[in-house]
Short mmCIF file of C-alpha atoms and ligand atoms in Angstrom, two decimals:
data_model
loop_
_atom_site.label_atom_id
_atom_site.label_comp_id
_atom_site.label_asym_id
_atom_site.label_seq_id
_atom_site.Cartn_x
_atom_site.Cartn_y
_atom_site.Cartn_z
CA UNK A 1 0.00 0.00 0.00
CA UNK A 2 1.55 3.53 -1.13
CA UNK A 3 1.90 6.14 1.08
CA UNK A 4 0.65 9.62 0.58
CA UNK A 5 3.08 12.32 -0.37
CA UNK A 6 2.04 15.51 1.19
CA UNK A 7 3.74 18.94 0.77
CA UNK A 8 2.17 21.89 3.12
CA UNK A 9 1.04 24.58 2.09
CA UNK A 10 1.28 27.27 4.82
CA UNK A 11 2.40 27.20 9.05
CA UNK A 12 -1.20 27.45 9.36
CA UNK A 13 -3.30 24.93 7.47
CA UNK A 14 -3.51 23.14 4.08
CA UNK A 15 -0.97 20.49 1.89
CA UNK A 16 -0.90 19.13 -1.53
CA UNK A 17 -1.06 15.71 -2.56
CA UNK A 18 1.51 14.82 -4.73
CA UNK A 19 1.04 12.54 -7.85
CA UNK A 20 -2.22 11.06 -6.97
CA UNK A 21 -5.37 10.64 -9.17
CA UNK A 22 -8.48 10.46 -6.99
CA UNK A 23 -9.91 8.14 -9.53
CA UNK A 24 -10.58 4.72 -8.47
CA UNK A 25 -9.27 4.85 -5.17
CA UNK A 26 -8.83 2.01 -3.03
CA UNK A 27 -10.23 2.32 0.72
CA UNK A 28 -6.94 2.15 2.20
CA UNK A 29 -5.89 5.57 0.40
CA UNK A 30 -9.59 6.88 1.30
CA UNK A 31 -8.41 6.11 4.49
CA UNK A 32 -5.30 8.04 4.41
CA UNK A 33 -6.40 10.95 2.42
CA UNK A 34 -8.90 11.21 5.49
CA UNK A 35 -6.92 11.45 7.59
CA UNK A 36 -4.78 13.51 5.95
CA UNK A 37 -7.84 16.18 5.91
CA UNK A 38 -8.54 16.05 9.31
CA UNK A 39 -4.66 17.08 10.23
CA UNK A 40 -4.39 19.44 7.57
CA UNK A 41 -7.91 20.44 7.27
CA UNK A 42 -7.50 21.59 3.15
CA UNK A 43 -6.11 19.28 0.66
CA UNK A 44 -5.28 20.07 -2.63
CA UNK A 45 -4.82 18.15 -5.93
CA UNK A 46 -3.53 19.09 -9.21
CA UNK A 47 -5.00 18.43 -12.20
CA UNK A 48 -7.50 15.53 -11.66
CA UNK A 49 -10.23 16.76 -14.22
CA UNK A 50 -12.57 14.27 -12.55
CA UNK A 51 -15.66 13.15 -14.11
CA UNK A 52 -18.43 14.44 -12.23
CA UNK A 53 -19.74 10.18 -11.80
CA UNK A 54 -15.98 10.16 -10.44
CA UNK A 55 -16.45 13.47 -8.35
CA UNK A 56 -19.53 12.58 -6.72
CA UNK A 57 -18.22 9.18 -5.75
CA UNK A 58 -15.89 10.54 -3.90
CA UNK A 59 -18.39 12.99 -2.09
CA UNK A 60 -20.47 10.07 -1.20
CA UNK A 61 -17.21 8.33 0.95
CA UNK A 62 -17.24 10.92 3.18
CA UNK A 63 -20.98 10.49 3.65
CA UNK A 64 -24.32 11.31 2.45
CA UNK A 65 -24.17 14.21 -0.54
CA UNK A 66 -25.49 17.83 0.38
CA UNK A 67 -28.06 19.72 -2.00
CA UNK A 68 -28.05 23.58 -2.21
CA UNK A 69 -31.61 25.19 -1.07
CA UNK A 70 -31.05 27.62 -3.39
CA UNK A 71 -28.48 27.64 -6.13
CA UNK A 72 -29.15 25.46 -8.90
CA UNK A 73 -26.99 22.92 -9.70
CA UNK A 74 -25.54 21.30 -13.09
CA UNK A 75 -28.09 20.00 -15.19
CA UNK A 76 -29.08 16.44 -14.15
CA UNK A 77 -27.03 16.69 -11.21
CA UNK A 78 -28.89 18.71 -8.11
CA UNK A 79 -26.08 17.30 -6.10
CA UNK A 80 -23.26 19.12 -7.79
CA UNK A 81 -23.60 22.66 -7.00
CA UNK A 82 -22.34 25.04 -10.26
CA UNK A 83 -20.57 28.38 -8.96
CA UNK A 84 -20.41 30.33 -12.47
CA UNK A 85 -18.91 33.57 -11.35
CA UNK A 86 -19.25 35.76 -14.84
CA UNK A 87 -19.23 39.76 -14.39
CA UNK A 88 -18.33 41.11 -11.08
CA UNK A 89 -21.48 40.71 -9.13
CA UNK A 90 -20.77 39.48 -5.54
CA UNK A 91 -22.10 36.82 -4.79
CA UNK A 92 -22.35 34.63 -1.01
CA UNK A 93 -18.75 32.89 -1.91
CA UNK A 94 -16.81 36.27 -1.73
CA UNK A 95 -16.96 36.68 1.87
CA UNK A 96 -15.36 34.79 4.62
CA UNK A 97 -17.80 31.82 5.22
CA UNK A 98 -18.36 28.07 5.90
CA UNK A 99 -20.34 26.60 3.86
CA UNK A 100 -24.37 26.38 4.38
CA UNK A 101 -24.13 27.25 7.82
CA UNK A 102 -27.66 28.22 7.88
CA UNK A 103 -28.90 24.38 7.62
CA UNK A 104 -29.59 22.98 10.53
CA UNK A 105 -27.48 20.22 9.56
CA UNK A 106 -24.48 22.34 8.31
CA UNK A 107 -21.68 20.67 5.50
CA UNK A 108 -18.83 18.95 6.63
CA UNK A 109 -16.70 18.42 3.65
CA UNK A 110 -16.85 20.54 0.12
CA UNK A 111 -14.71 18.94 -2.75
CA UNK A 112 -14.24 21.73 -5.13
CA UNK A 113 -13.08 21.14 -8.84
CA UNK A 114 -12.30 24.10 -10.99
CA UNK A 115 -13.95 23.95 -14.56
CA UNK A 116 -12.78 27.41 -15.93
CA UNK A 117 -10.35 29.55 -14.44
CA UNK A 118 -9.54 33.37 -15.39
CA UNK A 119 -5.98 34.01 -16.17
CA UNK A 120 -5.32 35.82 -13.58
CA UNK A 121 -6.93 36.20 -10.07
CA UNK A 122 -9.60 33.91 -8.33
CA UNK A 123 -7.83 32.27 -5.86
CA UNK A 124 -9.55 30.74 -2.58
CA UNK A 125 -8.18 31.57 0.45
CA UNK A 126 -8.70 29.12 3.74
CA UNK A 127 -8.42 30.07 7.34
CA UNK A 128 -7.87 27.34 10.50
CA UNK A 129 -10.66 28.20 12.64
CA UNK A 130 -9.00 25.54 15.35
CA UNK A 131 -5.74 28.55 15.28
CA UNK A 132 -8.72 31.06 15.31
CA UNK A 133 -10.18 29.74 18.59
CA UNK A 134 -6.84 28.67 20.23
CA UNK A 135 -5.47 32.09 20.15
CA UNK A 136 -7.80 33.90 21.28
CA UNK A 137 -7.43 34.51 25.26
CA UNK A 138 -8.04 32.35 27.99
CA UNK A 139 -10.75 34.36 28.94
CA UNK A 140 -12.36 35.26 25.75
CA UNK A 141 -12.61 31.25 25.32
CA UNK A 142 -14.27 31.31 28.29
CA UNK A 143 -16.60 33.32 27.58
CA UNK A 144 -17.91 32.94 24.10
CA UNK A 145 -17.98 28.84 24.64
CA UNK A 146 -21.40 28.52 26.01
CA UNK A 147 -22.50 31.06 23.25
CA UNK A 148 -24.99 30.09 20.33
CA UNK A 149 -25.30 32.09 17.19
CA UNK A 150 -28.20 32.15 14.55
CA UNK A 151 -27.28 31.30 11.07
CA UNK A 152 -29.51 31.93 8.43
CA UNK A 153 -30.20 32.90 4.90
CA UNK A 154 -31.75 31.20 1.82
CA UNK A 155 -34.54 30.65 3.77
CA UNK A 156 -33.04 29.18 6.48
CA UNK A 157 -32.18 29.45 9.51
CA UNK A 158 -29.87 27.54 12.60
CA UNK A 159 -28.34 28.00 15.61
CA UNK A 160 -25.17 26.56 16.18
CA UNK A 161 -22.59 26.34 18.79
CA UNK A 162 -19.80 29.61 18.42
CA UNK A 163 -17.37 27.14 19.30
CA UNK A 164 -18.04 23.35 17.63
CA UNK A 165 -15.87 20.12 18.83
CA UNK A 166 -14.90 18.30 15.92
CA UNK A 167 -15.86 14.95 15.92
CA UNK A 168 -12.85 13.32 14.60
CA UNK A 169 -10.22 15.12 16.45
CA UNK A 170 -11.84 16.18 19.74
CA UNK A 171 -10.12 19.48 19.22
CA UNK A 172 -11.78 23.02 19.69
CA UNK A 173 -12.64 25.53 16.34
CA UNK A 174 -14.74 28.40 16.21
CA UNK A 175 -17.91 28.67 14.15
CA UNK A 176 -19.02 32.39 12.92
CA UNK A 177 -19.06 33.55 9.55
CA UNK A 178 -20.02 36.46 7.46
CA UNK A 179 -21.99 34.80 5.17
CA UNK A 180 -24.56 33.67 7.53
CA UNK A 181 -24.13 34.29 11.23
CA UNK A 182 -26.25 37.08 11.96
CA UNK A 183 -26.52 37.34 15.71
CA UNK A 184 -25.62 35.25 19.21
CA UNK A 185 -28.81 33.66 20.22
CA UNK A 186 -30.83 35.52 22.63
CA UNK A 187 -28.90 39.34 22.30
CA UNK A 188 -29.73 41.13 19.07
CA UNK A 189 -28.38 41.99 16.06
CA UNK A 190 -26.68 45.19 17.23
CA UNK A 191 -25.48 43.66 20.41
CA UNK A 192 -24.27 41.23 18.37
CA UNK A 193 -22.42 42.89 15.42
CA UNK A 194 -19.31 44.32 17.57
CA UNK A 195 -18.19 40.79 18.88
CA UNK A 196 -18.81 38.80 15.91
CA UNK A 197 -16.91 41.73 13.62
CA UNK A 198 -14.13 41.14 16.29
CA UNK A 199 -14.10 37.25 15.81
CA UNK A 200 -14.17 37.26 12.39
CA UNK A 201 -11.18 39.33 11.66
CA UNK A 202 -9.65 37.55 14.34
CA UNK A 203 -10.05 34.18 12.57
CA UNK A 204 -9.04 35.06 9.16
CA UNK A 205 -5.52 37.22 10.01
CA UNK A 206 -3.31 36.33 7.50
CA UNK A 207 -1.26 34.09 9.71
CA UNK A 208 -4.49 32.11 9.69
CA UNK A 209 -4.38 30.75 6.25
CA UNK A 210 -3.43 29.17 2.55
CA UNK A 211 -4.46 30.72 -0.71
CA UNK A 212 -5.27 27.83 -3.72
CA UNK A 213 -3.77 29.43 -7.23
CA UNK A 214 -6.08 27.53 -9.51
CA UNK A 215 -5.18 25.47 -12.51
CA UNK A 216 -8.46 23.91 -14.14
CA UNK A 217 -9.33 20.88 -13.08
CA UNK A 218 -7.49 20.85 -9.76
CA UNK A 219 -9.41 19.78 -6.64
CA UNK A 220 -9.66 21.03 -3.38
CA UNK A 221 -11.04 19.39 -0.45
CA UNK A 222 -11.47 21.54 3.14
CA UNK A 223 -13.35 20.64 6.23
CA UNK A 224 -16.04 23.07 7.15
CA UNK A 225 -16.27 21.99 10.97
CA UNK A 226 -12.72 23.83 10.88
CA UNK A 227 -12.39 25.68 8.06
CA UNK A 228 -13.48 29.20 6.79
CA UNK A 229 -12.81 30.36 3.28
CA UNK A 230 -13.38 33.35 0.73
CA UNK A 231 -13.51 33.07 -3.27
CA UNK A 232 -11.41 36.25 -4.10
CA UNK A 233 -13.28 38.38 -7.11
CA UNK A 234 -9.95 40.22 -8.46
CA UNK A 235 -10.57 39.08 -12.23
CA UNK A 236 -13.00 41.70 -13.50
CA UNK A 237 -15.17 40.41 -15.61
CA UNK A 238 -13.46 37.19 -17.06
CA UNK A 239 -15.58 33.67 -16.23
CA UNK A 240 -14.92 31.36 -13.78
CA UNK A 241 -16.24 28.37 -13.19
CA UNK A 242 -16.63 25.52 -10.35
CA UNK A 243 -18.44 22.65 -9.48
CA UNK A 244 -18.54 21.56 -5.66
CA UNK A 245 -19.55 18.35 -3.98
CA UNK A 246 -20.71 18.89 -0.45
CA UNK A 247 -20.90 16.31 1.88
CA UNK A 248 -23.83 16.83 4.45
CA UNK A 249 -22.98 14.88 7.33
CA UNK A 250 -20.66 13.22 9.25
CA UNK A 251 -18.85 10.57 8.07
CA UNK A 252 -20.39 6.99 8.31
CA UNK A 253 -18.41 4.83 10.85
C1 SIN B 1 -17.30 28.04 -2.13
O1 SIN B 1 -17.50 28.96 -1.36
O2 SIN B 1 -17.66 26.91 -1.83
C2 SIN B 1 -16.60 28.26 -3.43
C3 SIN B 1 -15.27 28.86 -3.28
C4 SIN B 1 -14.68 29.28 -4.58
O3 SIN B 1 -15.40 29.39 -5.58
O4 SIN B 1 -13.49 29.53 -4.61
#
């Protein structure tokens, strides 16, 4: 059985995998590739081009496939959600986020593969929300830990934990966004606002995270129990095109 070659990508979070087509995997290197994403919480791989039978399949190892309540997704395929950034309209991707935090049962793995890529620009950026909640001070932990915050949009709307346990590692990573969080549960919005403007910057300081460069078809893989990220819109009006696989729940056992 090979072993996986890894090369990281930043102090913070993130590695490539080197020389490795995710096609036809065996479950020993599912195994490994899992648990290479749960210690470096994004994984990227070149130029895979996967099929989207092939990309799919490899959403449904990690556990039962995630539909979008809103956006559409590619024709004949509800379960692979189409990001078609064309003309700089912002859109929910280009802010720091986790993904679909409003559902009640929020994502735990996206598999992004890039279908068109502008020739400059459009990177992702990813941010360890484990670093986020670790630095913060002793008694800032101690305080926001019993918190809950209301997610919502599309319809929807959850509370959550502000700070999640992740339930292959045990270990400790903070859950706000600006995509969805709106407020801590029971304070309003503008009591709200201050702290979770404060966290949020917090968890995505530079020394936080990894930027992908994208070639087209790489894939990237990024846990969103512990992971925030941000599609940067810095290629005017050129197209760009993904498709994601989101995984809904946990990972069958
Ligand atoms: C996403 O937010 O899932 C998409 C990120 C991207 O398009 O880079």
């Amino acid at each position: 059985m090979r072993t996986l070659k890894l090369q990281k990508l930043s102090g913070s979070l993130g590695a490539r995998v080197i020389d490795l087509s995710l096609l036809n995997l065996t479950e020993a290197c599912f195994n490994q590739i899992a648990s290479a994403l749960w210690e470096n919480l994004v994984l990227v791989f070149k130029n895979q081009k996967l099929p989207i039978e092939a990309h799919l399949h490899l959403g449904k190892k990690f556990g039962e496939l995630h539909t979008h309540p809103a956006s559409k997704g590619v024709e004949g395929h509800p379960e692979i959600l189409w990001l078609m950034n064309s003309g700089k309209s912002k859109n929910i991707t280009e802010v720091w986020h986790t993904d679909v935090s409003c559902d009640e049962k929020p994502p735990s793995i996206s598999i992004l593969q890039s279908i068109q890529i502008p020739e400059f620009g459009g990177d992702t950026q990813f941010a360890n929300q484990y670093k986020a909640f670790e630095t913060l001070s002793p008694a800032m932990q101690k305080m926001i830990t019993p918190l809950k915050a209301v997610h919502s949009s599309f319809g929807l709307e959850s509370i959550h934990p502000v700070v999640r346990t992740h339930p292959e590692t045990g270990r400790k990573a903070l859950y706000v966004n600006n995509g969805f969080t709106k407020r801590f549960d029971g304070m309003t919005v503008e009591e709200s606002q201050p702290l979770l403007d404060y966290l949020v910057i917090h968890a995505s300081t530079p020394d936080m995270t990894m930027r992908h460069n994208w070639s087209t078809g790489d894939i990237v893989m990024w846990d969103n129990r512990c992971v925030m990220h941000y599609a940067v819109h810095d290629y005017g009006d050129a197209p760009r095109e993904m498709h994601r696989v989101t995984v809904a729940g946990e990972r069958p056992r």
